[in-house]
mmCIF file of C-alpha atoms in Angstrom:
data_model
loop_
_atom_site.group_PDB
_atom_site.id
_atom_site.type_symbol
_atom_site.label_atom_id
_atom_site.label_comp_id
_atom_site.label_asym_id
_atom_site.label_seq_id
_atom_site.Cartn_x
_atom_site.Cartn_y
_atom_site.Cartn_z
ATOM 1 C CA MET A 441 -3.284 9.891 11.546
ATOM 2 C CA THR A 442 -5.035 13.103 12.657
ATOM 3 C CA ASP A 443 -3.117 15.462 10.315
ATOM 4 C CA LYS A 444 -5.754 16.880 7.951
ATOM 5 C CA LYS A 445 -3.485 16.855 4.900
ATOM 6 C CA HIS A 446 -2.947 13.094 5.300
ATOM 7 C CA GLN A 447 -6.615 12.103 5.644
ATOM 8 C CA PRO A 448 -6.924 10.924 1.995
ATOM 9 C CA GLY A 449 -3.873 8.743 2.634
ATOM 10 C CA VAL A 450 -5.296 7.446 5.915
ATOM 11 C CA THR A 451 -8.533 6.488 4.160
ATOM 12 C CA ALA A 452 -6.617 4.721 1.382
ATOM 13 C CA LYS A 453 -4.442 2.890 3.915
ATOM 14 C CA LYS A 454 -7.470 1.699 5.894
ATOM 15 C CA LYS A 455 -9.072 0.339 2.708
ATOM 16 C CA TRP A 456 -5.811 -1.395 1.711
ATOM 17 C CA LEU A 457 -5.454 -2.825 5.215
ATOM 18 C CA ALA A 458 -9.035 -4.103 5.332
ATOM 19 C CA ASP A 459 -8.449 -5.966 2.065
ATOM 20 C CA ARG A 460 -5.267 -7.587 3.443
ATOM 21 C CA ILE A 461 -6.626 -8.883 6.760
ATOM 22 C CA ALA A 462 -8.191 -11.930 5.104
ATOM 23 C CA GLU A 463 -4.728 -12.785 3.754
ATOM 24 C CA GLY A 464 -3.257 -13.043 7.246
ATOM 25 C CA HIS A 465 -1.987 -9.463 7.489
ATOM 26 C CA ILE A 466 -1.420 -8.321 11.088
ATOM 27 C CA PHE A 467 -1.462 -4.747 12.395
ATOM 28 C CA ARG A 468 -0.738 -4.783 16.122
ATOM 29 C CA LYS A 469 -0.653 -1.553 18.145
ATOM 30 C CA LEU A 470 0.166 -1.332 21.832
ATOM 31 C CA ASP A 471 -2.309 0.446 24.108
ATOM 32 C CA VAL A 472 -0.554 3.807 24.224
ATOM 33 C CA ASN A 473 -1.471 7.163 22.706
ATOM 34 C CA GLY A 474 1.172 7.239 19.998
ATOM 35 C CA LYS A 475 2.856 5.442 17.086
ATOM 36 C CA VAL A 476 3.812 2.151 18.729
ATOM 37 C CA PHE A 477 2.975 -0.700 16.376
ATOM 38 C CA ILE A 478 4.152 -3.581 14.216
ATOM 39 C CA GLU A 479 2.766 -4.562 10.827
ATOM 40 C CA TYR A 480 3.531 -7.856 9.107
ATOM 41 C CA ALA A 481 2.125 -10.492 6.772
ATOM 42 C CA PRO A 482 2.823 -13.932 5.324
ATOM 43 C CA LEU A 483 5.622 -13.492 2.797
ATOM 44 C CA GLU A 484 3.564 -15.217 0.113
ATOM 45 C CA THR A 485 1.010 -12.374 0.234
ATOM 46 C CA ALA A 486 3.340 -9.535 1.277
ATOM 47 C CA TRP A 487 3.603 -6.761 -1.316
ATOM 48 C CA VAL A 488 7.370 -6.968 -1.695
ATOM 49 C CA PRO A 489 9.717 -8.501 -4.340
ATOM 50 C CA ILE A 490 10.966 -11.105 -1.883
ATOM 51 C CA GLN A 491 10.559 -14.858 -2.128
ATOM 52 C CA GLY A 492 10.680 -17.563 0.498
ATOM 53 C CA LYS A 493 8.685 -20.430 1.891
ATOM 54 C CA SER A 494 6.433 -19.984 4.934
ATOM 55 C CA TYR A 495 8.004 -16.758 6.250
ATOM 56 C CA LEU A 496 6.471 -13.691 7.852
ATOM 57 C CA TYR A 497 7.541 -10.329 6.418
ATOM 58 C CA ILE A 498 7.670 -7.261 8.658
ATOM 59 C CA TYR A 499 6.570 -4.122 6.806
ATOM 60 C CA CYS A 500 7.091 -1.790 9.717
ATOM 61 C CA LEU A 501 7.963 -1.755 13.416
ATOM 62 C CA TRP A 502 7.614 1.773 14.734
ATOM 63 C CA VAL A 503 8.114 3.147 18.226
ATOM 64 C CA SER A 504 8.137 6.936 18.064
ATOM 65 C CA GLY A 505 9.456 9.793 20.149
ATOM 66 C CA SER A 506 8.897 9.657 23.892
ATOM 67 C CA PHE A 507 7.886 5.978 23.730
ATOM 68 C CA LYS A 508 11.409 4.859 22.893
ATOM 69 C CA GLY A 509 13.490 3.184 25.572
ATOM 70 C CA LYS A 510 10.503 1.696 27.394
ATOM 71 C CA GLY A 511 10.701 -1.824 26.011
ATOM 72 C CA TYR A 512 7.840 -1.394 23.550
ATOM 73 C CA GLY A 513 9.911 -2.362 20.514
ATOM 74 C CA LYS A 514 11.088 -5.503 22.290
ATOM 75 C CA ALA A 515 7.513 -6.391 23.242
ATOM 76 C CA LEU A 516 6.290 -5.952 19.667
ATOM 77 C CA MET A 517 9.154 -7.999 18.243
ATOM 78 C CA GLU A 518 8.655 -10.793 20.754
ATOM 79 C CA SER A 519 4.944 -10.908 19.929
ATOM 80 C CA CYS A 520 5.770 -11.327 16.235
ATOM 81 C CA ILE A 521 8.279 -14.116 16.949
ATOM 82 C CA LEU A 522 5.755 -15.912 19.156
ATOM 83 C CA ASP A 523 3.070 -15.574 16.478
ATOM 84 C CA ALA A 524 5.414 -16.954 13.796
ATOM 85 C CA LYS A 525 6.284 -19.979 15.922
ATOM 86 C CA LYS A 526 2.641 -20.655 16.804
ATOM 87 C CA LYS A 527 1.780 -20.626 13.104
ATOM 88 C CA GLY A 528 4.650 -23.003 12.272
ATOM 89 C CA LYS A 529 6.455 -20.482 10.088
ATOM 90 C CA SER A 530 10.003 -21.017 8.800
ATOM 91 C CA GLY A 531 11.031 -17.616 10.105
ATOM 92 C CA ILE A 532 10.654 -13.843 9.881
ATOM 93 C CA CYS A 533 12.288 -11.387 7.469
ATOM 94 C CA VAL A 534 12.504 -7.622 7.042
ATOM 95 C CA LEU A 535 14.038 -5.107 4.620
ATOM 96 C CA SER A 536 16.973 -3.168 6.060
ATOM 97 C CA SER A 537 20.252 -1.616 4.978
ATOM 98 C CA LYS A 538 23.956 -1.872 5.707
ATOM 99 C CA LYS A 539 23.931 1.657 7.106
ATOM 100 C CA LYS A 540 20.923 3.145 8.870
ATOM 101 C CA LYS A 541 18.437 4.755 6.462
ATOM 102 C CA PRO A 542 15.128 6.576 6.974
ATOM 103 C CA PHE A 543 11.978 4.476 6.486
ATOM 104 C CA LEU A 544 13.894 1.191 6.805
ATOM 105 C CA ALA A 545 14.280 -1.228 9.703
ATOM 106 C CA ASP A 546 17.182 -0.553 12.062
ATOM 107 C CA LYS A 547 19.578 -3.428 11.421
ATOM 108 C CA GLN A 548 21.159 -3.310 14.875
ATOM 109 C CA PHE A 549 17.793 -3.748 16.574
ATOM 110 C CA PHE A 550 17.030 -6.913 14.626
ATOM 111 C CA LEU A 551 20.499 -8.387 15.080
ATOM 112 C CA LYS A 552 19.793 -8.450 18.832
ATOM 113 C CA PHE A 553 16.979 -10.924 18.156
ATOM 114 C CA GLY A 554 19.159 -13.267 16.106
ATOM 115 C CA PHE A 555 18.427 -11.949 12.613
ATOM 116 C CA THR A 556 21.200 -12.396 10.027
ATOM 117 C CA VAL A 557 21.722 -11.108 6.482
ATOM 118 C CA ALA A 558 19.926 -13.477 4.115
ATOM 119 C CA ASP A 559 20.455 -11.512 0.892
ATOM 120 C CA ALA A 560 21.708 -8.123 -0.311
ATOM 121 C CA ILE A 561 21.525 -5.741 -3.259
ATOM 122 C CA ASN A 562 24.390 -3.462 -4.282
ATOM 123 C CA GLU A 563 26.070 -3.908 -0.899
ATOM 124 C CA GLU A 564 23.532 -1.410 0.427
ATOM 125 C CA TYR A 565 20.073 -2.883 0.925
ATOM 126 C CA GLU A 566 19.822 -6.046 2.976
ATOM 127 C CA LEU A 567 17.223 -8.675 3.657
ATOM 128 C CA LEU A 568 17.449 -9.716 7.302
ATOM 129 C CA ALA A 569 16.021 -13.032 8.416
ATOM 130 C CA LEU A 570 15.414 -14.930 11.623
ATOM 131 C CA SER A 571 15.243 -18.552 10.464
ATOM 132 C CA PHE A 572 13.669 -21.322 12.518
ATOM 133 C CA SER A 573 14.156 -24.003 9.851
ATOM 134 C CA GLY A 574 17.504 -23.191 8.243
ATOM 135 C CA GLU A 575 15.824 -22.036 5.021
ATOM 136 C CA MET A 576 16.431 -18.460 3.938
ATOM 137 C CA PRO A 577 14.331 -15.992 1.885
ATOM 138 C CA SER A 578 15.815 -13.907 -0.930
ATOM 139 C CA PHE A 579 15.176 -10.935 -3.165
ATOM 140 C CA SER A 580 13.633 -11.824 -6.509
ATOM 141 C CA ALA A 581 15.874 -11.775 -9.582
ATOM 142 C CA ALA A 582 13.902 -8.795 -10.946
ATOM 143 C CA ALA A 583 14.454 -6.799 -7.759
ATOM 144 C CA LYS A 584 18.204 -7.138 -8.091
ATOM 145 C CA THR A 585 18.303 -5.362 -11.475
ATOM 146 C CA MET A 586 17.548 -1.928 -9.942
ATOM 147 C CA GLU A 587 17.082 -0.607 -13.474
ATOM 148 C CA ILE A 588 14.196 0.200 -15.813
ATOM 149 C CA ALA A 589 13.897 1.214 -19.474
ATOM 150 C CA GLU A 590 12.219 4.574 -18.780
ATOM 151 C CA LYS A 591 14.595 7.546 -18.464
ATOM 152 C CA GLU A 592 12.179 10.106 -17.007
ATOM 153 C CA LEU A 593 11.556 10.490 -13.294
ATOM 154 C CA THR A 594 9.645 7.335 -12.381
ATOM 155 C CA ILE A 595 8.093 6.496 -9.045
ATOM 156 C CA TYR A 596 6.693 3.148 -7.969
ATOM 157 C CA TYR A 597 4.326 3.546 -5.017
ATOM 158 C CA SER A 598 1.556 1.934 -2.997
ATOM 159 C CA VAL A 599 -0.982 3.447 -0.605
ATOM 160 C CA GLN A 600 0.176 1.302 2.300
ATOM 161 C CA CYS A 601 1.840 4.348 3.875
ATOM 162 C CA PRO A 602 -0.662 7.147 4.735
ATOM 163 C CA CYS A 603 1.914 9.783 3.688
ATOM 164 C CA VAL A 604 2.172 8.560 0.097
ATOM 165 C CA VAL A 605 -1.035 10.127 -1.255
ATOM 166 C CA ASP A 606 0.094 13.624 -0.217
ATOM 167 C CA CYS A 607 3.620 13.008 -1.567
ATOM 168 C CA ILE A 608 2.206 11.996 -4.946
ATOM 169 C CA LYS A 609 0.117 15.180 -5.007
ATOM 170 C CA GLN A 610 3.188 17.329 -4.286
ATOM 171 C CA VAL A 611 5.351 15.521 -6.836
ATOM 172 C CA ARG A 612 2.698 15.928 -9.548
ATOM 173 C CA THR A 613 2.355 19.636 -8.783
ATOM 174 C CA TYR A 614 6.104 20.305 -8.678
ATOM 175 C CA CYS A 615 6.853 18.389 -11.876
ATOM 176 C CA GLY A 616 3.933 20.025 -13.654
ATOM 177 C CA LYS A 617 5.083 23.535 -12.731
ATOM 178 C CA ASN A 618 8.668 22.803 -13.766
ATOM 179 C CA ASN A 619 7.934 20.806 -16.937
ATOM 180 C CA ILE A 620 9.619 17.694 -15.543
ATOM 181 C CA PRO A 621 8.523 14.485 -17.307
ATOM 182 C CA LEU A 622 7.040 12.150 -14.705
ATOM 183 C CA HIS A 623 5.861 8.552 -14.754
ATOM 184 C CA LEU A 624 3.921 7.220 -11.760
ATOM 185 C CA PHE A 625 3.506 3.469 -11.382
ATOM 186 C CA ALA A 626 0.820 2.441 -8.905
ATOM 187 C CA VAL A 627 1.681 -0.860 -7.265
ATOM 188 C CA ASP A 628 -1.922 -1.904 -6.651
ATOM 189 C CA THR A 629 -1.773 -5.694 -6.938
ATOM 190 C CA LEU A 630 0.269 -8.465 -5.355
ATOM 191 C CA GLU A 631 1.523 -9.536 -8.792
ATOM 192 C CA LYS A 632 2.939 -6.081 -9.519
ATOM 193 C CA ALA A 633 4.605 -5.973 -6.105
ATOM 194 C CA LYS A 634 6.247 -9.368 -6.517
ATOM 195 C CA ASN A 635 7.715 -8.401 -9.895
ATOM 196 C CA LEU A 636 9.165 -4.978 -9.095
ATOM 197 C CA PRO A 637 12.603 -4.109 -10.535
ATOM 198 C CA CYS A 638 13.998 -2.934 -7.188
ATOM 199 C CA VAL A 639 13.818 -3.178 -3.426
ATOM 200 C CA PHE A 640 10.476 -1.784 -2.396
ATOM 201 C CA ASN A 641 9.091 -0.376 0.809
ATOM 202 C CA ASN A 642 5.954 1.340 -0.576
ATOM 203 C CA TRP A 643 8.011 3.845 -2.595
ATOM 204 C CA ALA A 644 10.871 3.615 -5.110
ATOM 205 C CA VAL A 645 12.317 6.404 -7.268
ATOM 206 C CA PHE A 646 14.124 5.938 -10.602
ATOM 207 C CA TYR A 647 15.843 8.509 -12.821
ATOM 208 C CA ASN A 648 17.726 7.914 -16.079
ATOM 209 C CA GLY A 649 16.713 4.284 -15.773
ATOM 210 C CA CYS A 650 18.493 3.762 -12.443
ATOM 211 C CA PHE A 651 17.121 3.343 -8.936
ATOM 212 C CA LYS A 652 17.858 6.440 -6.855
ATOM 213 C CA THR A 653 16.104 6.243 -3.507
ATOM 214 C CA HIS A 654 13.322 4.729 -1.405
ATOM 215 C CA HIS A 655 12.966 8.082 0.411
ATOM 216 C CA LEU A 656 9.534 9.693 0.189
ATOM 217 C CA LEU A 657 9.612 12.801 -1.995
ATOM 218 C CA ASN A 658 7.751 16.032 -1.396
ATOM 219 C CA GLU A 659 8.229 19.470 -2.973
ATOM 220 C CA THR A 660 11.046 20.443 -0.586
ATOM 221 C CA TYR A 661 12.950 17.191 -1.133
ATOM 222 C CA LEU A 662 12.500 17.439 -4.902
ATOM 223 C CA LYS A 663 13.980 20.958 -4.951
ATOM 224 C CA LYS A 664 17.041 19.765 -3.015
ATOM 225 C CA TYR A 665 17.422 16.723 -5.240
ATOM 226 C CA ALA A 666 17.139 18.804 -8.425
ATOM 227 C CA LEU A 667 19.769 21.276 -7.148
ATOM 228 C CA ALA A 668 22.158 18.431 -6.247
ATOM 229 C CA HIS A 669 21.670 16.903 -9.695
ATOM 230 C CA VAL A 670 22.497 20.216 -11.409
ATOM 231 C CA LYS A 671 25.709 20.550 -9.330
ATOM 232 C CA GLU A 672 26.746 17.013 -10.309
ATOM 233 C CA LYS A 673 26.569 18.008 -13.972
#
């Protein structure tokens, strides 16, 4: 949050967050000097292509570095569960994956709290849910396609993550210098988010019409990806 290069992203995130609070969005940080927080919202207004009745959706639960192993993650999760029950919700859900991936919820952590797999895409991405009512959420039909008509490098993104603004800047610069066709799709409304053609966690990359990764791209990552693609050919 104090990194100068991310300040435009921090400003954008704060504006996005302020607009979501009235919709029931929660950003809860523990009283420590570090990244120890949970962020969630009612599924009906969560910017994800997931459907379900009266669920909470967890965008992010982050306990960083030296704060791990002190029970902070457990405390944050328990606070979310208590909040969901107080509000009479049907349950809580979160995007994860069969194998651990960067920027996604750690499946094993959530299984300890009773979460189960409610839905999956390509035997890779999973929707985990803790149901209080027996009802389960699911990915939208559009999200399960994981394909688009455009063949050029296409990135769907939102400003919910403070790092995204800088990543977009680096991607634009790199693609411009290397004459790489690029299409950027700003997910700036709830309607757009609910109708995305893929799993979505603020960032989704397509190439040749197929979903490739949810990993944030910068110039270094793009160079590695381009080299790997050349070797595949």
